[in-house]
């Protein structure tokens, strides 16, 4: 169960974690659902949630094809690692 996994992962984090990244493939749910499940954790750590789709380009046309979803809970201190 995904929510049980998130509770177990949260228990492993430090008091002020920099980030936690979750990705899912062929899960059958959206990145919005993933975000909704990460928001409570982000609130406890004073963090923010970013989420979206993982995409790969199709060789012949270059169009983007969905390959999975991701969600990231990150603190303000980790923002200097982003591009």
GROMACS .gro file of N, CA and C in nm, residues 2-81:
model
  240
    2UNK      N    1   0.058   0.217  -0.091
    2UNK     CA    2   0.141   0.335  -0.108
    2UNK      C    3   0.148   0.422   0.017
    3UNK      N    4   0.036   0.444   0.083
    3UNK     CA    5   0.036   0.530   0.201
    3UNK      C    6   0.118   0.471   0.315
    4UNK      N    7   0.116   0.339   0.328
    4UNK     CA    8   0.198   0.273   0.430
    4UNK      C    9   0.346   0.295   0.396
    5UNK      N   10   0.382   0.280   0.269
    5UNK     CA   11   0.520   0.303   0.227
    5UNK      C   12   0.564   0.446   0.257
    6UNK      N   13   0.477   0.543   0.232
    6UNK     CA   14   0.512   0.683   0.259
    6UNK      C   15   0.532   0.708   0.408
    7UNK      N   16   0.449   0.649   0.493
    7UNK     CA   17   0.466   0.662   0.638
    7UNK      C   18   0.599   0.603   0.682
    8UNK      N   19   0.635   0.487   0.628
    8UNK     CA   20   0.761   0.422   0.662
    8UNK      C   21   0.880   0.506   0.615
    9UNK      N   22   0.869   0.563   0.494
    9UNK     CA   23   0.976   0.648   0.442
    9UNK      C   24   0.990   0.774   0.526
   10UNK      N   25   0.879   0.833   0.565
   10UNK     CA   26   0.882   0.953   0.648
   10UNK      C   27   0.951   0.927   0.782
   11UNK      N   28   0.930   0.809   0.838
   11UNK     CA   29   0.992   0.774   0.966
   11UNK      C   30   1.145   0.766   0.954
   12UNK      N   31   1.196   0.744   0.835
   12UNK     CA   32   1.341   0.735   0.814
   12UNK      C   33   1.409   0.870   0.795
   13UNK      N   34   1.330   0.974   0.769
   13UNK     CA   35   1.386   1.106   0.741
   13UNK      C   36   1.437   1.174   0.867
   14UNK      N   37   1.534   1.263   0.850
   14UNK     CA   38   1.583   1.343   0.961
   14UNK      C   39   1.477   1.447   0.998
   15UNK      N   40   1.502   1.524   1.103
   15UNK     CA   41   1.407   1.626   1.145
   15UNK      C   42   1.394   1.738   1.042
   16UNK      N   43   1.501   1.762   0.966
   16UNK     CA   44   1.501   1.867   0.863
   16UNK      C   45   1.556   1.809   0.733
   17UNK      N   46   1.479   1.726   0.666
   17UNK     CA   47   1.529   1.664   0.543
   17UNK      C   48   1.541   1.767   0.431
   18UNK      N   49   1.641   1.747   0.343
   18UNK     CA   50   1.655   1.834   0.227
   18UNK      C   51   1.550   1.801   0.122
   19UNK      N   52   1.531   1.672   0.095
   19UNK     CA   53   1.432   1.633  -0.005
   19UNK      C   54   1.400   1.485   0.006
   20UNK      N   55   1.291   1.448  -0.058
   20UNK     CA   56   1.255   1.308  -0.079
   20UNK      C   57   1.192   1.301  -0.217
   21UNK      N   58   1.239   1.211  -0.300
   21UNK     CA   59   1.192   1.196  -0.436
   21UNK      C   60   1.122   1.062  -0.451
   22UNK      N   61   1.003   1.065  -0.511
   22UNK     CA   62   0.924   0.944  -0.535
   22UNK      C   63   0.893   0.938  -0.683
   23UNK      N   64   0.914   0.823  -0.744
   23UNK     CA   65   0.874   0.807  -0.884
   23UNK      C   66   0.790   0.681  -0.897
   24UNK      N   67   0.703   0.683  -0.996
   24UNK     CA   68   0.615   0.569  -1.017
   24UNK      C   69   0.601   0.539  -1.165
   25UNK      N   70   0.594   0.412  -1.197
   25UNK     CA   71   0.583   0.368  -1.335
   25UNK      C   72   0.468   0.269  -1.346
   26UNK      N   73   0.382   0.286  -1.445
   26UNK     CA   74   0.268   0.196  -1.467
   26UNK      C   75   0.184   0.179  -1.341
   27UNK      N   76   0.173   0.288  -1.266
   27UNK     CA   77   0.102   0.281  -1.139
   27UNK      C   78  -0.048   0.298  -1.156
   28UNK      N   79  -0.090   0.361  -1.265
   28UNK     CA   80  -0.232   0.380  -1.288
   28UNK      C   81  -0.291   0.501  -1.218
   29UNK      N   82  -0.208   0.592  -1.169
   29UNK     CA   83  -0.260   0.715  -1.111
   29UNK      C   84  -0.173   0.833  -1.153
   30UNK      N   85  -0.225   0.952  -1.130
   30UNK     CA   86  -0.163   1.074  -1.181
   30UNK      C   87  -0.064   1.134  -1.083
   31UNK      N   88   0.016   1.228  -1.135
   31UNK     CA   89   0.109   1.299  -1.047
   31UNK      C   90   0.034   1.387  -0.948
   32UNK      N   91  -0.087   1.429  -0.984
   32UNK     CA   92  -0.170   1.508  -0.892
   32UNK      C   93  -0.206   1.425  -0.769
   33UNK      N   94  -0.239   1.298  -0.789
   33UNK     CA   95  -0.267   1.209  -0.677
   33UNK      C   96  -0.143   1.192  -0.589
   34UNK      N   97  -0.028   1.178  -0.654
   34UNK     CA   98   0.096   1.166  -0.579
   34UNK      C   99   0.120   1.291  -0.496
   35UNK      N  100   0.100   1.408  -0.558
   35UNK     CA  101   0.116   1.535  -0.485
   35UNK      C  102   0.023   1.540  -0.364
   36UNK      N  103  -0.103   1.502  -0.384
   36UNK     CA  104  -0.199   1.506  -0.273
   36UNK      C  105  -0.156   1.419  -0.156
   37UNK      N  106  -0.085   1.310  -0.183
   37UNK     CA  107  -0.037   1.223  -0.076
   37UNK      C  108   0.093   1.273  -0.013
   38UNK      N  109   0.166   1.360  -0.082
   38UNK     CA  110   0.292   1.414  -0.028
   38UNK      C  111   0.272   1.545   0.047
   39UNK      N  112   0.164   1.617   0.021
   39UNK     CA  113   0.140   1.746   0.085
   39UNK      C  114   0.139   1.738   0.239
   40UNK      N  115   0.074   1.639   0.301
   40UNK     CA  116   0.079   1.633   0.448
   40UNK      C  117   0.222   1.619   0.502
   41UNK      N  118   0.304   1.539   0.435
   41UNK     CA  119   0.444   1.524   0.477
   41UNK      C  120   0.518   1.657   0.460
   42UNK      N  121   0.496   1.724   0.351
   42UNK     CA  122   0.562   1.852   0.326
   42UNK      C  123   0.524   1.953   0.433
   43UNK      N  124   0.397   1.952   0.474
   43UNK     CA  125   0.352   2.043   0.579
   43UNK      C  126   0.421   2.019   0.711
   44UNK      N  127   0.447   1.896   0.744
   44UNK     CA  128   0.515   1.864   0.871
   44UNK      C  129   0.660   1.910   0.871
   45UNK      N  130   0.722   1.915   0.753
   45UNK     CA  131   0.862   1.953   0.744
   45UNK      C  132   0.882   2.096   0.693
   46UNK      N  133   0.774   2.169   0.672
   46UNK     CA  134   0.786   2.305   0.619
   46UNK      C  135   0.845   2.305   0.479
   47UNK      N  136   0.808   2.208   0.400
   47UNK     CA  137   0.863   2.190   0.266
   47UNK      C  138   0.759   2.219   0.159
   48UNK      N  139   0.800   2.210   0.034
   48UNK     CA  140   0.709   2.225  -0.078
   48UNK      C  141   0.708   2.097  -0.161
   49UNK      N  142   0.604   2.081  -0.241
   49UNK     CA  143   0.592   1.963  -0.326
   49UNK      C  144   0.593   2.007  -0.473
   50UNK      N  145   0.675   1.941  -0.552
   50UNK     CA  146   0.673   1.956  -0.697
   50UNK      C  147   0.638   1.819  -0.753
   51UNK      N  148   0.565   1.818  -0.865
   51UNK     CA  149   0.524   1.690  -0.922
   51UNK      C  150   0.507   1.705  -1.071
   52UNK      N  151   0.507   1.594  -1.141
   52UNK     CA  152   0.487   1.599  -1.285
   52UNK      C  153   0.501   1.462  -1.349
   53UNK      N  154   0.506   1.464  -1.480
   53UNK     CA  155   0.520   1.340  -1.557
   53UNK      C  156   0.664   1.321  -1.602
   54UNK      N  157   0.705   1.197  -1.609
   54UNK     CA  158   0.833   1.160  -1.669
   54UNK      C  159   0.802   1.128  -1.815
   55UNK      N  160   0.872   1.194  -1.906
   55UNK     CA  161   0.843   1.180  -2.049
   55UNK      C  162   0.966   1.134  -2.126
   56UNK      N  163   0.942   1.059  -2.233
   56UNK     CA  164   1.050   1.020  -2.323
   56UNK      C  165   1.009   1.055  -2.466
   57UNK      N  166   1.107   1.099  -2.548
   57UNK     CA  167   1.072   1.135  -2.686
   57UNK      C  168   1.060   1.011  -2.775
   58UNK      N  169   0.960   1.013  -2.861
   58UNK     CA  170   0.945   0.908  -2.960
   58UNK      C  171   1.050   0.931  -3.069
   59UNK      N  172   1.119   0.826  -3.112
   59UNK     CA  173   1.228   0.841  -3.209
   59UNK      C  174   1.188   0.906  -3.339
   60UNK      N  175   1.085   0.859  -3.403
   60UNK     CA  176   1.050   0.907  -3.537
   60UNK      C  177   0.988   1.045  -3.539
   61UNK      N  178   0.901   1.074  -3.445
   61UNK     CA  179   0.827   1.201  -3.448
   61UNK      C  180   0.880   1.304  -3.348
   62UNK      N  181   0.948   1.260  -3.245
   62UNK     CA  182   0.996   1.351  -3.141
   62UNK      C  183   0.889   1.390  -3.040
   63UNK      N  184   0.766   1.341  -3.061
   63UNK     CA  185   0.662   1.375  -2.964
   63UNK      C  186   0.692   1.307  -2.830
   64UNK      N  187   0.645   1.368  -2.726
   64UNK     CA  188   0.675   1.319  -2.591
   64UNK      C  189   0.570   1.217  -2.547
   65UNK      N  190   0.619   1.105  -2.494
   65UNK     CA  191   0.532   0.997  -2.448
   65UNK      C  192   0.545   0.982  -2.297
   66UNK      N  193   0.434   0.965  -2.226
   66UNK     CA  194   0.440   0.949  -2.081
   66UNK      C  195   0.506   0.817  -2.042
   67UNK      N  196   0.595   0.824  -1.944
   67UNK     CA  197   0.666   0.705  -1.899
   67UNK      C  198   0.649   0.681  -1.749
   68UNK      N  199   0.595   0.778  -1.677
   68UNK     CA  200   0.577   0.763  -1.533
   68UNK      C  201   0.545   0.897  -1.470
   69UNK      N  202   0.548   0.901  -1.339
   69UNK     CA  203   0.521   1.023  -1.262
   69UNK      C  204   0.629   1.041  -1.157
   70UNK      N  205   0.643   1.164  -1.107
   70UNK     CA  206   0.735   1.190  -0.997
   70UNK      C  207   0.673   1.290  -0.901
   71UNK      N  208   0.719   1.286  -0.778
   71UNK     CA  209   0.684   1.384  -0.677
   71UNK      C  210   0.807   1.410  -0.593
   72UNK      N  211   0.830   1.536  -0.559
   72UNK     CA  212   0.948   1.572  -0.480
   72UNK      C  213   0.905   1.663  -0.367
   73UNK      N  214   0.937   1.623  -0.246
   73UNK     CA  215   0.919   1.707  -0.128
   73UNK      C  216   1.056   1.768  -0.100
   74UNK      N  217   1.065   1.901  -0.098
   74UNK     CA  218   1.195   1.963  -0.078
   74UNK      C  219   1.185   2.084   0.013
   75UNK      N  220   1.291   2.106   0.087
   75UNK     CA  221   1.299   2.221   0.177
   75UNK      C  222   1.356   2.339   0.102
   76UNK      N  223   1.342   2.457   0.158
   76UNK     CA  224   1.399   2.577   0.098
   76UNK      C  225   1.551   2.565   0.089
   77UNK      N  226   1.612   2.494   0.182
   77UNK     CA  227   1.758   2.479   0.183
   77UNK      C  228   1.807   2.398   0.064
   78UNK      N  229   1.721   2.314   0.006
   78UNK     CA  230   1.765   2.232  -0.107
   78UNK      C  231   1.749   2.303  -0.239
   79UNK      N  232   1.687   2.423  -0.241
   79UNK     CA  233   1.659   2.490  -0.368
   79UNK      C  234   1.786   2.534  -0.440
   80UNK      N  235   1.897   2.550  -0.371
   80UNK     CA  236   2.020   2.589  -0.440
   80UNK      C  237   2.080   2.476  -0.522
   81UNK      N  238   2.025   2.355  -0.511
   81UNK     CA  239   2.071   2.243  -0.592
   81UNK      C  240   1.998   2.235  -0.725
   0.00000   0.00000   0.00000
